[in-house]
Amino acid sequence: MQTHLAPFAQALPEAAEAEAILRKCVHCGFCTATCPTYQLLGDELDGPRGRIYQIKMVLEGAPATRTIQHHLDRCLTCRSCETTCPSGVTYHRLLDIGRAVVDAQVPRPKGEAWVRKALAWGLTNRPLFTAALRVGQAVRPLLPKTLAQQVPPKEAPGPWPVRDHPRRMWVVTGCVQPALKPGINAATARLFDALGITLTPAPDAGCCGAVEHHLGENEKALARARRHIDWWWPKLHSGEIEGVVVTASGCGAHVRDYAALLAHDPAYAEKARFVVERVWDPSEVVARFEADLLARLGSVPPGSRGVVAFHAPCTLQHGLKVRGVVERLLTQAGWVVPPVRDAHLCCGSAGTYSLLQREISAALKANKLEALAETRGQVIATANIGCLVHLQSGTALPVKHWVELLAEALPSAA
Ligand code: SF4
Ligand code: SF4
C-alpha cells in the first residue's frame, strides 16, 4: 500500500517501522475473516484491514477522532489477523503506534480516563490487588452467584521443590497471578524439577508492563521493561541462569516484544534482544525434554487420563506462535485432547478488555465456552491466567493451567 506519512509522523521514532508495516499490507482482506470483532460486529472498521486504514489516515495527517479511537479500543490485540495474513503484516506493532498517536490527539472523557488509570494502578499494585481479592474471597459466599463467579476462591500454592540441578532457570512472578493462582508457578517448578531443571522465582520486579501497555501508559510500561532487563541480563549474560520462564502467555508475549519496544533506546536495544531470545513459555522448555517427561510420567494407556478441552490463548498461538505443542504434550502424556471449533478465536479476556469492553468480551466468552463444551472435556486447560479466570467465571468445569495437569500426574505428586 502506498504511504505518505505526515511530517509529525515522519518524526516519530517508529516512523520507518510504521511505514514498512503499512507498505506490506496489500489490502486483500483475508485477515477480516478471522477477526473476532469483525465476526461479531460486521463492521469493516472493526476488522484489521479497516483499523490499518484508520491508522494510515491518521499517520498521513487526517485528524484523529473519537470514532477512530473507539474502533482501535475495540481491537482485542489477539493477533489472529497476523496468523492469517499472507503478507506478514505485524499488525500489533502498527496498532501500538497508531493507538499512541490517536490517544495523544484525542483526550478521553474524564470518567473513562480515570477508570483506565485506576486499572493500570490497581492491577499492577500487587499488595493492593491481593488485599482487594482477599476481601472479595471472604465475602464470596454472601455474593449473588453472578458476582461470586468473578471471584476465584483462595487456593494454596502447593510445595516448591528444593533439589538443586545444574540447569537453572527463573520464573517470572508477575502481578495478579500470585494472588489469583499461586499454584501455577509452583506446579511449573515441580514439573521442571522432574525434568532436571531448578526453577526459582526471578528477582521480583513486579508487573512485566503488559497491563500499562494495553492501557496506553507506554512510558510506565517501558520503565518496567527496562527494570526487568536490568535484573535479568547480568545472570543470563554470565550463563548462571539459562532462561526466564513466563507461565502466563499474555505476559510472555509482551516480554517477547521488549526488543521491538526498546529498539530505539540505545542503552537497552541490544540487551533487550539478548534477553528476549532467552525468555520462554513453559511449553517451549517442556517440549525440549518431552522424552524425559514421558519417562517420568510412566506409561499409561493412550487417553486413559481423561478428556481435556484445551483453550489455546491468542498470546500463545498468535503472539508466541506456539501452536499444537501443549495439545501434543498432553496427548502423549495420556489425555484425549479433541480439536476445538474456532480455536483461533479469542475468548474475550485480552488483558483489561473484559473490564473495558464487557459486551463483546461476554459474547466471545460464551462462544468459546460453547466450543470447549463440544469436546466433552472433563477439565478445561489453558496457558494464561487472564483466560483461565475469565473462562472459569462462566463454567462449573474446573479450568486449570496445563502445567498443573502434568504436575499432578507426576508419580511423586500421587
Ligand atoms: S488483533 Fe484480533 S481483534 Fe484486533 S484486528 Fe487483529 S484479529 Fe481483529
Ligand atoms: S491479510 Fe494482511 S495484507 Fe491482507 S488486508 Fe489483512 S493485513 Fe493487509
mmCIF file with all atom_site columns, N, CA, C and O in Angstrom, residues 123-124 126 129-130 133-134 137 152 155 157 160 171-188 206-207 211 245-252 281-282 382-389 401 403-404:
data_model
loop_
_atom_site.group_PDB
_atom_site.id
_atom_site.type_symbol
_atom_site.label_atom_id
_atom_site.label_alt_id
_atom_site.label_comp_id
_atom_site.label_asym_id
_atom_site.label_entity_id
_atom_site.label_seq_id
_atom_site.pdbx_PDB_ins_code
_atom_site.Cartn_x
_atom_site.Cartn_y
_atom_site.Cartn_z
_atom_site.occupancy
_atom_site.B_iso_or_equiv
_atom_site.pdbx_formal_charge
_atom_site.auth_seq_id
_atom_site.auth_comp_id
_atom_site.auth_asym_id
_atom_site.auth_atom_id
_atom_site.pdbx_PDB_model_num
ATOM 1   N N  . LEU A 1 123 ? -4.175  -2.950  39.163 1.00 0.00 ? 123 LEU A N  1
ATOM 2   C CA . LEU A 1 123 ? -3.791  -4.307  38.745 1.00 0.00 ? 123 LEU A CA 1
ATOM 3   C C  . LEU A 1 123 ? -2.290  -4.545  38.859 1.00 0.00 ? 123 LEU A C  1
ATOM 4   O O  . LEU A 1 123 ? -1.846  -5.686  38.987 1.00 0.00 ? 123 LEU A O  1
ATOM 5   N N  . THR A 1 124 ? -1.510  -3.474  38.795 1.00 0.00 ? 124 THR A N  1
ATOM 6   C CA . THR A 1 124 ? -0.054  -3.666  38.861 1.00 0.00 ? 124 THR A CA 1
ATOM 7   C C  . THR A 1 124 ? 0.488   -3.496  40.283 1.00 0.00 ? 124 THR A C  1
ATOM 8   O O  . THR A 1 124 ? 1.674   -3.674  40.515 1.00 0.00 ? 124 THR A O  1
ATOM 9   N N  . ARG A 1 126 ? 0.585   -5.132  43.484 1.00 0.00 ? 126 ARG A N  1
ATOM 10  C CA . ARG A 1 126 ? 0.259   -6.471  43.990 1.00 0.00 ? 126 ARG A CA 1
ATOM 11  C C  . ARG A 1 126 ? -0.339  -6.459  45.401 1.00 0.00 ? 126 ARG A C  1
ATOM 12  O O  . ARG A 1 126 ? -1.350  -7.135  45.635 1.00 0.00 ? 126 ARG A O  1
ATOM 13  N N  . PHE A 1 129 ? -3.943  -5.256  45.064 1.00 0.00 ? 129 PHE A N  1
ATOM 14  C CA . PHE A 1 129 ? -4.778  -6.226  44.345 1.00 0.00 ? 129 PHE A CA 1
ATOM 15  C C  . PHE A 1 129 ? -5.059  -7.439  45.234 1.00 0.00 ? 129 PHE A C  1
ATOM 16  O O  . PHE A 1 129 ? -6.184  -7.923  45.315 1.00 0.00 ? 129 PHE A O  1
ATOM 17  N N  . THR A 1 130 ? -4.005  -7.906  45.926 1.00 0.00 ? 130 THR A N  1
ATOM 18  C CA . THR A 1 130 ? -4.166  -9.085  46.791 1.00 0.00 ? 130 THR A CA 1
ATOM 19  C C  . THR A 1 130 ? -5.154  -8.789  47.916 1.00 0.00 ? 130 THR A C  1
ATOM 20  O O  . THR A 1 130 ? -6.040  -9.602  48.211 1.00 0.00 ? 130 THR A O  1
ATOM 21  N N  . LEU A 1 133 ? -8.639  -8.715  46.552 1.00 0.00 ? 133 LEU A N  1
ATOM 22  C CA . LEU A 1 133 ? -9.087  -10.071 46.211 1.00 0.00 ? 133 LEU A CA 1
ATOM 23  C C  . LEU A 1 133 ? -9.451  -10.855 47.481 1.00 0.00 ? 133 LEU A C  1
ATOM 24  O O  . LEU A 1 133 ? -10.465 -11.556 47.521 1.00 0.00 ? 133 LEU A O  1
ATOM 25  N N  . ARG A 1 134 ? -8.639  -10.700 48.528 1.00 0.00 ? 134 ARG A N  1
ATOM 26  C CA . ARG A 1 134 ? -8.920  -11.433 49.773 1.00 0.00 ? 134 ARG A CA 1
ATOM 27  C C  . ARG A 1 134 ? -10.259 -10.980 50.384 1.00 0.00 ? 134 ARG A C  1
ATOM 28  O O  . ARG A 1 134 ? -11.004 -11.800 50.922 1.00 0.00 ? 134 ARG A O  1
ATOM 29  N N  . GLN A 1 137 ? -12.846 -12.659 48.380 1.00 0.00 ? 137 GLN A N  1
ATOM 30  C CA . GLN A 1 137 ? -12.940 -14.090 48.694 1.00 0.00 ? 137 GLN A CA 1
ATOM 31  C C  . GLN A 1 137 ? -13.625 -14.322 50.048 1.00 0.00 ? 137 GLN A C  1
ATOM 32  O O  . GLN A 1 137 ? -14.371 -15.285 50.210 1.00 0.00 ? 137 GLN A O  1
ATOM 33  N N  . PRO A 1 152 ? -12.329 -15.770 42.080 1.00 0.00 ? 152 PRO A N  1
ATOM 34  C CA . PRO A 1 152 ? -11.858 -17.137 42.250 1.00 0.00 ? 152 PRO A CA 1
ATOM 35  C C  . PRO A 1 152 ? -11.595 -17.445 43.720 1.00 0.00 ? 152 PRO A C  1
ATOM 36  O O  . PRO A 1 152 ? -11.148 -16.571 44.459 1.00 0.00 ? 152 PRO A O  1
ATOM 37  N N  . GLU A 1 155 ? -6.608  -20.288 47.014 1.00 0.00 ? 155 GLU A N  1
ATOM 38  C CA . GLU A 1 155 ? -6.000  -21.609 46.936 1.00 0.00 ? 155 GLU A CA 1
ATOM 39  C C  . GLU A 1 155 ? -4.577  -21.582 47.468 1.00 0.00 ? 155 GLU A C  1
ATOM 40  O O  . GLU A 1 155 ? -3.903  -20.543 47.448 1.00 0.00 ? 155 GLU A O  1
ATOM 41  N N  . PRO A 1 157 ? -0.573  -22.619 47.354 1.00 0.00 ? 157 PRO A N  1
ATOM 42  C CA . PRO A 1 157 ? 0.306   -22.768 46.197 1.00 0.00 ? 157 PRO A CA 1
ATOM 43  C C  . PRO A 1 157 ? 0.832   -24.182 45.971 1.00 0.00 ? 157 PRO A C  1
ATOM 44  O O  . PRO A 1 157 ? 1.215   -24.512 44.854 1.00 0.00 ? 157 PRO A O  1
ATOM 45  N N  . TRP A 1 160 ? 7.069   -26.248 46.795 1.00 0.00 ? 160 TRP A N  1
ATOM 46  C CA . TRP A 1 160 ? 8.075   -25.823 45.799 1.00 0.00 ? 160 TRP A CA 1
ATOM 47  C C  . TRP A 1 160 ? 9.283   -26.752 45.981 1.00 0.00 ? 160 TRP A C  1
ATOM 48  O O  . TRP A 1 160 ? 9.765   -26.909 47.103 1.00 0.00 ? 160 TRP A O  1
ATOM 49  N N  . VAL A 1 171 ? 11.625  -18.122 37.014 1.00 0.00 ? 171 VAL A N  1
ATOM 50  C CA . VAL A 1 171 ? 10.229  -17.952 36.593 1.00 0.00 ? 171 VAL A CA 1
ATOM 51  C C  . VAL A 1 171 ? 9.751   -16.577 37.065 1.00 0.00 ? 171 VAL A C  1
ATOM 52  O O  . VAL A 1 171 ? 10.047  -16.155 38.188 1.00 0.00 ? 171 VAL A O  1
ATOM 53  N N  . VAL A 1 172 ? 9.058   -15.886 36.188 1.00 0.00 ? 172 VAL A N  1
ATOM 54  C CA . VAL A 1 172 ? 8.589   -14.529 36.490 1.00 0.00 ? 172 VAL A CA 1
ATOM 55  C C  . VAL A 1 172 ? 7.394   -14.603 37.442 1.00 0.00 ? 172 VAL A C  1
ATOM 56  O O  . VAL A 1 172 ? 6.488   -15.412 37.244 1.00 0.00 ? 172 VAL A O  1
ATOM 57  N N  . THR A 1 173 ? 7.417   -13.758 38.473 1.00 0.00 ? 173 THR A N  1
ATOM 58  C CA . THR A 1 173 ? 6.316   -13.764 39.453 1.00 0.00 ? 173 THR A CA 1
ATOM 59  C C  . THR A 1 173 ? 5.091   -13.027 38.908 1.00 0.00 ? 173 THR A C  1
ATOM 60  O O  . THR A 1 173 ? 3.972   -13.501 39.041 1.00 0.00 ? 173 THR A O  1
ATOM 61  N N  . GLY A 1 174 ? 5.305   -11.858 38.304 1.00 0.00 ? 174 GLY A N  1
ATOM 62  C CA . GLY A 1 174 ? 4.195   -11.118 37.699 1.00 0.00 ? 174 GLY A CA 1
ATOM 63  C C  . GLY A 1 174 ? 3.372   -10.341 38.704 1.00 0.00 ? 174 GLY A C  1
ATOM 64  O O  . GLY A 1 174 ? 3.771   -10.182 39.854 1.00 0.00 ? 174 GLY A O  1
ATOM 65  N N  . CYS A 1 175 ? 2.195   -9.875  38.268 1.00 0.00 ? 175 CYS A N  1
ATOM 66  C CA . CYS A 1 175 ? 1.398   -9.004  39.142 1.00 0.00 ? 175 CYS A CA 1
ATOM 67  C C  . CYS A 1 175 ? 0.192   -9.710  39.754 1.00 0.00 ? 175 CYS A C  1
ATOM 68  O O  . CYS A 1 175 ? 0.140   -9.929  40.955 1.00 0.00 ? 175 CYS A O  1
ATOM 69  N N  . VAL A 1 176 ? -0.788  -10.128 38.941 1.00 0.00 ? 176 VAL A N  1
ATOM 70  C CA . VAL A 1 176 ? -2.026  -10.654 39.536 1.00 0.00 ? 176 VAL A CA 1
ATOM 71  C C  . VAL A 1 176 ? -1.994  -12.164 39.769 1.00 0.00 ? 176 VAL A C  1
ATOM 72  O O  . VAL A 1 176 ? -2.701  -12.686 40.633 1.00 0.00 ? 176 VAL A O  1
ATOM 73  N N  . GLN A 1 177 ? -1.164  -12.886 39.001 1.00 0.00 ? 177 GLN A N  1
ATOM 74  C CA . GLN A 1 177 ? -1.188  -14.358 39.093 1.00 0.00 ? 177 GLN A CA 1
ATOM 75  C C  . GLN A 1 177 ? -0.861  -14.904 40.504 1.00 0.00 ? 177 GLN A C  1
ATOM 76  O O  . GLN A 1 177 ? -1.527  -15.833 40.957 1.00 0.00 ? 177 GLN A O  1
ATOM 77  N N  . PRO A 1 178 ? 0.136   -14.331 41.224 1.00 0.00 ? 178 PRO A N  1
ATOM 78  C CA . PRO A 1 178 ? 0.443   -14.893 42.547 1.00 0.00 ? 178 PRO A CA 1
ATOM 79  C C  . PRO A 1 178 ? -0.740  -14.827 43.505 1.00 0.00 ? 178 PRO A C  1
ATOM 80  O O  . PRO A 1 178 ? -0.880  -15.688 44.376 1.00 0.00 ? 178 PRO A O  1
ATOM 81  N N  . ALA A 1 179 ? -1.591  -13.816 43.349 1.00 0.00 ? 179 ALA A N  1
ATOM 82  C CA . ALA A 1 179 ? -2.759  -13.714 44.235 1.00 0.00 ? 179 ALA A CA 1
ATOM 83  C C  . ALA A 1 179 ? -3.877  -14.629 43.753 1.00 0.00 ? 179 ALA A C  1
ATOM 84  O O  . ALA A 1 179 ? -4.537  -15.307 44.539 1.00 0.00 ? 179 ALA A O  1
ATOM 85  N N  . LEU A 1 180 ? -4.079  -14.680 42.410 1.00 0.00 ? 180 LEU A N  1
ATOM 86  C CA . LEU A 1 180 ? -5.215  -15.436 41.866 1.00 0.00 ? 180 LEU A CA 1
ATOM 87  C C  . LEU A 1 180 ? -4.947  -16.936 41.862 1.00 0.00 ? 180 LEU A C  1
ATOM 88  O O  . LEU A 1 180 ? -5.792  -17.737 42.248 1.00 0.00 ? 180 LEU A O  1
ATOM 89  N N  . LYS A 1 181 ? -3.772  -17.337 41.389 1.00 0.00 ? 181 LYS A N  1
ATOM 90  C CA . LYS A 1 181 ? -3.459  -18.770 41.242 1.00 0.00 ? 181 LYS A CA 1
ATOM 91  C C  . LYS A 1 181 ? -1.986  -19.013 41.590 1.00 0.00 ? 181 LYS A C  1
ATOM 92  O O  . LYS A 1 181 ? -1.148  -19.254 40.703 1.00 0.00 ? 181 LYS A O  1
ATOM 93  N N  . PRO A 1 182 ? -1.661  -18.966 42.895 1.00 0.00 ? 182 PRO A N  1
ATOM 94  C CA . PRO A 1 182 ? -0.254  -19.132 43.274 1.00 0.00 ? 182 PRO A CA 1
ATOM 95  C C  . PRO A 1 182 ? 0.282   -20.528 42.946 1.00 0.00 ? 182 PRO A C  1
ATOM 96  O O  . PRO A 1 182 ? 1.485   -20.749 42.924 1.00 0.00 ? 182 PRO A O  1
ATOM 97  N N  . GLY A 1 183 ? -0.627  -21.458 42.654 1.00 0.00 ? 183 GLY A N  1
ATOM 98  C CA . GLY A 1 183 ? -0.205  -22.834 42.384 1.00 0.00 ? 183 GLY A CA 1
ATOM 99  C C  . GLY A 1 183 ? 0.459   -23.030 41.024 1.00 0.00 ? 183 GLY A C  1
ATOM 100 O O  . GLY A 1 183 ? 1.144   -24.025 40.801 1.00 0.00 ? 183 GLY A O  1
ATOM 101 N N  . ILE A 1 184 ? 0.266   -22.086 40.105 1.00 0.00 ? 184 ILE A N  1
ATOM 102 C CA . ILE A 1 184 ? 0.761   -22.313 38.734 1.00 0.00 ? 184 ILE A CA 1
ATOM 103 C C  . ILE A 1 184 ? 2.291   -22.341 38.697 1.00 0.00 ? 184 ILE A C  1
ATOM 104 O O  . ILE A 1 184 ? 2.895   -23.264 38.130 1.00 0.00 ? 184 ILE A O  1
ATOM 105 N N  . ASN A 1 185 ? 2.930   -21.329 39.292 1.00 0.00 ? 185 ASN A N  1
ATOM 106 C CA . ASN A 1 185 ? 4.400   -21.314 39.245 1.00 0.00 ? 185 ASN A CA 1
ATOM 107 C C  . ASN A 1 185 ? 4.994   -22.466 40.062 1.00 0.00 ? 185 ASN A C  1
ATOM 108 O O  . ASN A 1 185 ? 6.008   -23.047 39.670 1.00 0.00 ? 185 ASN A O  1
ATOM 109 N N  . ALA A 1 186 ? 4.347   -22.812 41.183 1.00 0.00 ? 186 ALA A N  1
ATOM 110 C CA . ALA A 1 186 ? 4.852   -23.930 41.994 1.00 0.00 ? 186 ALA A CA 1
ATOM 111 C C  . ALA A 1 186 ? 4.731   -25.241 41.212 1.00 0.00 ? 186 ALA A C  1
ATOM 112 O O  . ALA A 1 186 ? 5.640   -26.079 41.226 1.00 0.00 ? 186 ALA A O  1
ATOM 113 N N  . ALA A 1 187 ? 3.612   -25.415 40.493 1.00 0.00 ? 187 ALA A N  1
ATOM 114 C CA . ALA A 1 187 ? 3.439   -26.631 39.676 1.00 0.00 ? 187 ALA A CA 1
ATOM 115 C C  . ALA A 1 187 ? 4.485   -26.673 38.561 1.00 0.00 ? 187 ALA A C  1
ATOM 116 O O  . ALA A 1 187 ? 5.037   -27.739 38.250 1.00 0.00 ? 187 ALA A O  1
ATOM 117 N N  . THR A 1 188 ? 4.786   -25.515 37.983 1.00 0.00 ? 188 THR A N  1
ATOM 118 C CA . THR A 1 188 ? 5.814   -25.460 36.930 1.00 0.00 ? 188 THR A CA 1
ATOM 119 C C  . THR A 1 188 ? 7.172   -25.848 37.518 1.00 0.00 ? 188 THR A C  1
ATOM 120 O O  . THR A 1 188 ? 7.945   -26.584 36.890 1.00 0.00 ? 188 THR A O  1
ATOM 121 N N  . GLY A 1 206 ? 8.052   -7.024  39.729 1.00 0.00 ? 206 GLY A N  1
ATOM 122 C CA . GLY A 1 206 ? 6.638   -6.679  39.564 1.00 0.00 ? 206 GLY A CA 1
ATOM 123 C C  . GLY A 1 206 ? 6.101   -7.014  38.187 1.00 0.00 ? 206 GLY A C  1
ATOM 124 O O  . GLY A 1 206 ? 6.575   -7.901  37.501 1.00 0.00 ? 206 GLY A O  1
ATOM 125 N N  . CYS A 1 207 ? 5.081   -6.235  37.784 1.00 0.00 ? 207 CYS A N  1
ATOM 126 C CA . CYS A 1 207 ? 4.383   -6.461  36.507 1.00 0.00 ? 207 CYS A CA 1
ATOM 127 C C  . CYS A 1 207 ? 5.362   -6.309  35.341 1.00 0.00 ? 207 CYS A C  1
ATOM 128 O O  . CYS A 1 207 ? 6.280   -5.491  35.379 1.00 0.00 ? 207 CYS A O  1
ATOM 129 N N  . VAL A 1 211 ? 0.020   -4.696  31.316 1.00 0.00 ? 211 VAL A N  1
ATOM 130 C CA . VAL A 1 211 ? -1.226  -4.017  31.699 1.00 0.00 ? 211 VAL A CA 1
ATOM 131 C C  . VAL A 1 211 ? -1.163  -2.545  31.296 1.00 0.00 ? 211 VAL A C  1
ATOM 132 O O  . VAL A 1 211 ? -2.066  -2.013  30.630 1.00 0.00 ? 211 VAL A O  1
ATOM 133 N N  . VAL A 1 245 ? 11.423  -18.089 32.408 1.00 0.00 ? 245 VAL A N  1
ATOM 134 C CA . VAL A 1 245 ? 10.163  -18.721 32.015 1.00 0.00 ? 245 VAL A CA 1
ATOM 135 C C  . VAL A 1 245 ? 9.003   -17.832 32.461 1.00 0.00 ? 245 VAL A C  1
ATOM 136 O O  . VAL A 1 245 ? 9.013   -17.300 33.578 1.00 0.00 ? 245 VAL A O  1
ATOM 137 N N  . VAL A 1 246 ? 8.033   -17.659 31.584 1.00 0.00 ? 246 VAL A N  1
ATOM 138 C CA . VAL A 1 246 ? 6.848   -16.852 31.913 1.00 0.00 ? 246 VAL A CA 1
ATOM 139 C C  . VAL A 1 246 ? 5.634   -17.772 31.762 1.00 0.00 ? 246 VAL A C  1
ATOM 140 O O  . VAL A 1 246 ? 5.327   -18.221 30.654 1.00 0.00 ? 246 VAL A O  1
ATOM 141 N N  . THR A 1 247 ? 4.964   -18.053 32.876 1.00 0.00 ? 247 THR A N  1
ATOM 142 C CA . THR A 1 247 ? 3.882   -19.048 32.828 1.00 0.00 ? 247 THR A CA 1
ATOM 143 C C  . THR A 1 247 ? 2.549   -18.460 32.359 1.00 0.00 ? 247 THR A C  1
ATOM 144 O O  . THR A 1 247 ? 1.614   -19.216 32.102 1.00 0.00 ? 247 THR A O  1
ATOM 145 N N  . ALA A 1 248 ? 2.452   -17.150 32.286 1.00 0.00 ? 248 ALA A N  1
ATOM 146 C CA . ALA A 1 248 ? 1.238   -16.526 31.717 1.00 0.00 ? 248 ALA A CA 1
ATOM 147 C C  . ALA A 1 248 ? 1.594   -16.118 30.285 1.00 0.00 ? 248 ALA A C  1
ATOM 148 O O  . ALA A 1 248 ? 2.440   -15.239 30.086 1.00 0.00 ? 248 ALA A O  1
ATOM 149 N N  . SER A 1 249 ? 0.940   -16.734 29.303 1.00 0.00 ? 249 SER A N  1
ATOM 150 C CA . SER A 1 249 ? 1.352   -16.457 27.917 1.00 0.00 ? 249 SER A CA 1
ATOM 151 C C  . SER A 1 249 ? 1.089   -15.002 27.528 1.00 0.00 ? 249 SER A C  1
ATOM 152 O O  . SER A 1 249 ? 1.771   -14.460 26.654 1.00 0.00 ? 249 SER A O  1
ATOM 153 N N  . GLY A 1 250 ? 0.130   -14.348 28.204 1.00 0.00 ? 250 GLY A N  1
ATOM 154 C CA . GLY A 1 250 ? -0.117  -12.930 27.926 1.00 0.00 ? 250 GLY A CA 1
ATOM 155 C C  . GLY A 1 250 ? 1.109   -12.102 28.278 1.00 0.00 ? 250 GLY A C  1
ATOM 156 O O  . GLY A 1 250 ? 1.526   -11.214 27.526 1.00 0.00 ? 250 GLY A O  1
ATOM 157 N N  . CYS A 1 251 ? 1.697   -12.406 29.441 1.00 0.00 ? 251 CYS A N  1
ATOM 158 C CA . CYS A 1 251 ? 2.912   -11.689 29.862 1.00 0.00 ? 251 CYS A CA 1
ATOM 159 C C  . CYS A 1 251 ? 4.081   -12.119 28.981 1.00 0.00 ? 251 CYS A C  1
ATOM 160 O O  . CYS A 1 251 ? 4.905   -11.289 28.585 1.00 0.00 ? 251 CYS A O  1
ATOM 161 N N  . GLY A 1 252 ? 4.145   -13.410 28.652 1.00 0.00 ? 252 GLY A N  1
ATOM 162 C CA . GLY A 1 252 ? 5.245   -13.916 27.823 1.00 0.00 ? 252 GLY A CA 1
ATOM 163 C C  . GLY A 1 252 ? 5.286   -13.218 26.472 1.00 0.00 ? 252 GLY A C  1
ATOM 164 O O  . GLY A 1 252 ? 6.353   -12.821 25.987 1.00 0.00 ? 252 GLY A O  1
ATOM 165 N N  . ASP A 1 281 ? 8.049   -19.595 27.067 1.00 0.00 ? 281 ASP A N  1
ATOM 166 C CA . ASP A 1 281 ? 6.824   -20.156 27.624 1.00 0.00 ? 281 ASP A CA 1
ATOM 167 C C  . ASP A 1 281 ? 7.193   -21.557 28.146 1.00 0.00 ? 281 ASP A C  1
ATOM 168 O O  . ASP A 1 281 ? 8.057   -22.219 27.555 1.00 0.00 ? 281 ASP A O  1
ATOM 169 N N  . PRO A 1 282 ? 6.547   -22.024 29.237 1.00 0.00 ? 282 PRO A N  1
ATOM 170 C CA . PRO A 1 282 ? 6.935   -23.354 29.748 1.00 0.00 ? 282 PRO A CA 1
ATOM 171 C C  . PRO A 1 282 ? 6.810   -24.455 28.695 1.00 0.00 ? 282 PRO A C  1
ATOM 172 O O  . PRO A 1 282 ? 7.588   -25.422 28.710 1.00 0.00 ? 282 PRO A O  1
ATOM 173 N N  . THR A 1 382 ? -5.655  -24.273 29.928 1.00 0.00 ? 382 THR A N  1
ATOM 174 C CA . THR A 1 382 ? -5.217  -23.132 29.140 1.00 0.00 ? 382 THR A CA 1
ATOM 175 C C  . THR A 1 382 ? -3.799  -22.760 29.553 1.00 0.00 ? 382 THR A C  1
ATOM 176 O O  . THR A 1 382 ? -3.134  -23.538 30.257 1.00 0.00 ? 382 THR A O  1
ATOM 177 N N  . ALA A 1 383 ? -3.314  -21.594 29.112 1.00 0.00 ? 383 ALA A N  1
ATOM 178 C CA . ALA A 1 383 ? -1.906  -21.253 29.345 1.00 0.00 ? 383 ALA A CA 1
ATOM 179 C C  . ALA A 1 383 ? -1.729  -19.809 29.785 1.00 0.00 ? 383 ALA A C  1
ATOM 180 O O  . ALA A 1 383 ? -0.620  -19.297 29.761 1.00 0.00 ? 383 ALA A O  1
ATOM 181 N N  . ASN A 1 384 ? -2.822  -19.169 30.166 1.00 0.00 ? 384 ASN A N  1
ATOM 182 C CA . ASN A 1 384 ? -2.731  -17.749 30.530 1.00 0.00 ? 384 ASN A CA 1
ATOM 183 C C  . ASN A 1 384 ? -3.704  -17.455 31.661 1.00 0.00 ? 384 ASN A C  1
ATOM 184 O O  . ASN A 1 384 ? -4.878  -17.823 31.583 1.00 0.00 ? 384 ASN A O  1
ATOM 185 N N  . ILE A 1 385 ? -3.211  -16.788 32.687 1.00 0.00 ? 385 ILE A N  1
ATOM 186 C CA . ILE A 1 385 ? -4.041  -16.521 33.865 1.00 0.00 ? 385 ILE A CA 1
ATOM 187 C C  . ILE A 1 385 ? -5.302  -15.721 33.516 1.00 0.00 ? 385 ILE A C  1
ATOM 188 O O  . ILE A 1 385 ? -6.377  -15.984 34.053 1.00 0.00 ? 385 ILE A O  1
ATOM 189 N N  . GLY A 1 386 ? -5.180  -14.773 32.589 1.00 0.00 ? 386 GLY A N  1
ATOM 190 C CA . GLY A 1 386 ? -6.349  -13.964 32.222 1.00 0.00 ? 386 GLY A CA 1
ATOM 191 C C  . GLY A 1 386 ? -7.446  -14.830 31.640 1.00 0.00 ? 386 GLY A C  1
ATOM 192 O O  . GLY A 1 386 ? -8.614  -14.742 32.036 1.00 0.00 ? 386 GLY A O  1
ATOM 193 N N  . CYS A 1 387 ? -7.082  -15.700 30.681 1.00 0.00 ? 387 CYS A N  1
ATOM 194 C CA . CYS A 1 387 ? -8.079  -16.586 30.050 1.00 0.00 ? 387 CYS A CA 1
ATOM 195 C C  . CYS A 1 387 ? -8.659  -17.536 31.108 1.00 0.00 ? 387 CYS A C  1
ATOM 196 O O  . CYS A 1 387 ? -9.856  -17.812 31.116 1.00 0.00 ? 387 CYS A O  1
ATOM 197 N N  . LEU A 1 388 ? -7.779  -18.027 31.985 1.00 0.00 ? 388 LEU A N  1
ATOM 198 C CA . LEU A 1 388 ? -8.204  -19.010 32.995 1.00 0.00 ? 388 LEU A CA 1
ATOM 199 C C  . LEU A 1 388 ? -9.318  -18.434 33.883 1.00 0.00 ? 388 LEU A C  1
ATOM 200 O O  . LEU A 1 388 ? -10.382 -19.028 34.048 1.00 0.00 ? 388 LEU A O  1
ATOM 201 N N  . VAL A 1 389 ? -9.066  -17.248 34.429 1.00 0.00 ? 389 VAL A N  1
ATOM 202 C CA . VAL A 1 389 ? -10.041 -16.637 35.349 1.00 0.00 ? 389 VAL A CA 1
ATOM 203 C C  . VAL A 1 389 ? -11.307 -16.234 34.588 1.00 0.00 ? 389 VAL A C  1
ATOM 204 O O  . VAL A 1 389 ? -12.429 -16.401 35.071 1.00 0.00 ? 389 VAL A O  1
ATOM 205 N N  . HIS A 1 401 ? -4.301  -24.333 34.515 1.00 0.00 ? 401 HIS A N  1
ATOM 206 C CA . HIS A 1 401 ? -3.152  -24.178 33.615 1.00 0.00 ? 401 HIS A CA 1
ATOM 207 C C  . HIS A 1 401 ? -2.700  -25.594 33.265 1.00 0.00 ? 401 HIS A C  1
ATOM 208 O O  . HIS A 1 401 ? -2.688  -26.486 34.128 1.00 0.00 ? 401 HIS A O  1
ATOM 209 N N  . VAL A 1 403 ? 0.168   -26.839 32.918 1.00 0.00 ? 403 VAL A N  1
ATOM 210 C CA . VAL A 1 403 ? 1.293   -27.359 33.720 1.00 0.00 ? 403 VAL A CA 1
ATOM 211 C C  . VAL A 1 403 ? 0.772   -28.022 34.993 1.00 0.00 ? 403 VAL A C  1
ATOM 212 O O  . VAL A 1 403 ? 1.388   -28.966 35.505 1.00 0.00 ? 403 VAL A O  1
ATOM 213 N N  . GLU A 1 404 ? -0.365  -27.534 35.498 1.00 0.00 ? 404 GLU A N  1
ATOM 214 C CA . GLU A 1 404 ? -0.923  -28.137 36.717 1.00 0.00 ? 404 GLU A CA 1
ATOM 215 C C  . GLU A 1 404 ? -1.345  -29.582 36.452 1.00 0.00 ? 404 GLU A C  1
ATOM 216 O O  . GLU A 1 404 ? -1.160  -30.461 37.297 1.00 0.00 ? 404 GLU A O  1
#
